């Protein structure tokens, strides 16, 4: 009987733990690979994307691993256009010259080689921030 109580307690605790993990993100954000993210429904310039994320108490997403990149790509599978992330290349498209919006250098990048006719499939491109309009991927710090 005692082991049955332990099993019931463990099951209840597990269910509560899963519920709390799922509800850890603010309303409008989804948990994707331990990141709370949301994608804007409308197209924005890079500046407006930053402002929109800030208005949501968030920032443009920092993608720091290939696993994060794949998880975000899968989450955004219904979006067909490029999306803004929180990286800026002020000097050139060289990943060593690019920084995240918090001022840290990229330790991971997934820039598309010079192949303009290739589908993106999760690869990154550079765009003119004030001219291009894309969806924004916003991230809330947990």
Coordinates of C-alpha atoms in Angstrom, one line a residue:
X1 CA 0.0 0.0 0.0
X2 CA 2.9 2.4 0.9
X3 CA 4.5 1.8 -2.5
X4 CA 1.1 2.6 -4.2
X5 CA 1.0 6.0 -2.4
X6 CA 4.6 6.7 -3.5
X7 CA 3.7 5.9 -7.1
X8 CA 0.6 8.1 -7.0
X9 CA 2.7 10.9 -5.4
X10 CA 5.4 10.6 -8.1
X11 CA 2.8 10.6 -10.9
X12 CA 1.0 13.7 -9.5
X13 CA 4.4 15.4 -8.9
X14 CA 5.4 14.6 -12.5
X15 CA 2.2 15.9 -14.0
X16 CA 2.5 19.1 -11.9
X17 CA 6.1 19.5 -13.0
X18 CA 5.2 19.1 -16.7
X19 CA 2.4 21.7 -16.3
X20 CA 4.7 24.2 -14.6
X21 CA 7.4 23.7 -17.2
X22 CA 4.9 24.3 -20.0
X23 CA 3.4 27.4 -18.2
X24 CA 6.8 28.9 -17.6
X25 CA 6.5 31.1 -20.7
X26 CA 4.4 34.3 -20.7
X27 CA 1.1 34.4 -22.5
X28 CA 1.7 34.5 -26.3
X29 CA 5.1 32.7 -26.0
X30 CA 5.8 29.1 -26.6
X31 CA 8.5 26.9 -25.0
X32 CA 10.9 25.8 -27.7
X33 CA 14.2 24.1 -26.7
X34 CA 14.1 25.8 -23.3
X35 CA 13.5 29.2 -24.8
X36 CA 10.2 31.2 -24.6
X37 CA 9.7 32.5 -28.1
X38 CA 7.0 34.2 -30.2
X39 CA 6.9 35.1 -33.9
X40 CA 5.2 38.3 -35.0
X41 CA 2.3 37.8 -37.4
X42 CA 3.3 40.8 -39.5
X43 CA 6.4 41.9 -41.4
X44 CA 8.6 44.5 -39.9
X45 CA 11.9 46.3 -40.5
X46 CA 14.7 45.3 -38.2
X47 CA 14.3 48.4 -36.1
X48 CA 10.5 47.8 -35.7
X49 CA 11.2 44.2 -35.0
X50 CA 13.5 45.2 -32.1
X51 CA 10.9 47.7 -30.8
X52 CA 8.0 45.1 -31.1
X53 CA 10.0 42.6 -29.1
X54 CA 10.9 45.2 -26.4
X55 CA 7.2 46.1 -26.2
X56 CA 6.6 42.4 -25.3
X57 CA 9.4 42.6 -22.6
X58 CA 11.5 40.4 -24.9
X59 CA 14.4 40.8 -27.4
X60 CA 15.1 39.4 -30.8
X61 CA 16.2 35.7 -30.4
X62 CA 19.8 34.7 -29.9
X63 CA 20.4 31.4 -31.6
X64 CA 23.6 30.0 -30.1
X65 CA 23.7 26.4 -31.2
X66 CA 22.7 24.2 -34.2
X67 CA 20.2 22.5 -31.9
X68 CA 18.5 25.9 -31.2
X69 CA 18.6 26.7 -34.9
X70 CA 16.8 23.5 -35.8
X71 CA 14.3 23.8 -33.0
X72 CA 13.3 27.3 -34.1
X73 CA 13.2 26.2 -37.7
X74 CA 10.8 23.4 -36.9
X75 CA 8.7 25.7 -34.7
X76 CA 8.5 28.3 -37.5
X77 CA 7.8 25.7 -40.3
X78 CA 4.7 27.6 -41.5
X79 CA 6.7 30.8 -42.0
X80 CA 8.0 31.0 -45.6
X81 CA 9.9 34.3 -45.4
X82 CA 13.1 35.0 -43.6
X83 CA 12.9 36.1 -39.9
X84 CA 14.8 38.7 -37.9
X85 CA 17.1 37.3 -35.2
X86 CA 19.2 39.4 -32.7
X87 CA 22.5 39.4 -34.7
X88 CA 24.0 42.3 -36.4
X89 CA 27.0 42.4 -38.8
X90 CA 28.3 45.9 -38.8
X91 CA 31.5 45.4 -40.7
X92 CA 30.8 42.6 -43.1
X93 CA 29.0 39.2 -43.3
X94 CA 31.9 37.5 -41.7
X95 CA 30.6 35.7 -38.6
X96 CA 33.7 36.8 -36.6
X97 CA 32.5 40.4 -37.2
X98 CA 28.9 39.8 -36.1
X99 CA 27.5 40.4 -32.7
X100 CA 24.3 39.6 -30.8
X101 CA 22.2 42.6 -29.7
X102 CA 23.7 42.3 -26.1
X103 CA 27.2 43.0 -27.5
X104 CA 28.5 39.5 -27.4
X105 CA 30.2 38.0 -30.4
X106 CA 28.6 35.0 -32.2
X107 CA 30.0 31.7 -31.1
X108 CA 27.7 29.9 -33.5
X109 CA 26.4 31.0 -36.9
X110 CA 24.6 29.5 -39.8
X111 CA 25.2 32.0 -42.6
X112 CA 24.3 30.9 -46.1
X113 CA 27.3 30.8 -48.4
X114 CA 27.1 32.9 -51.5
X115 CA 24.3 30.9 -53.1
X116 CA 21.5 33.4 -53.7
X117 CA 19.3 30.9 -55.6
X118 CA 19.4 28.2 -52.9
X119 CA 16.4 27.8 -50.4
X120 CA 17.3 29.1 -47.0
X121 CA 16.3 26.0 -44.9
X122 CA 17.3 27.6 -41.7
X123 CA 20.4 29.3 -43.0
X124 CA 21.0 32.9 -42.2
X125 CA 21.4 35.8 -44.6
X126 CA 22.3 39.5 -44.2
X127 CA 19.7 42.1 -45.1
X128 CA 19.5 45.9 -45.1
X129 CA 17.9 46.5 -41.8
X130 CA 15.8 49.6 -42.8
X131 CA 14.6 48.2 -46.1
X132 CA 13.8 44.5 -45.6
X133 CA 10.7 43.5 -43.8
X134 CA 10.5 40.1 -42.2
X135 CA 8.7 38.4 -39.2
X136 CA 10.5 38.8 -35.9
X137 CA 11.4 36.0 -33.5
X138 CA 11.2 37.4 -30.0
X139 CA 12.6 35.7 -26.9
X140 CA 11.9 36.2 -23.3
X141 CA 14.7 35.6 -20.8
X142 CA 13.7 32.9 -18.4

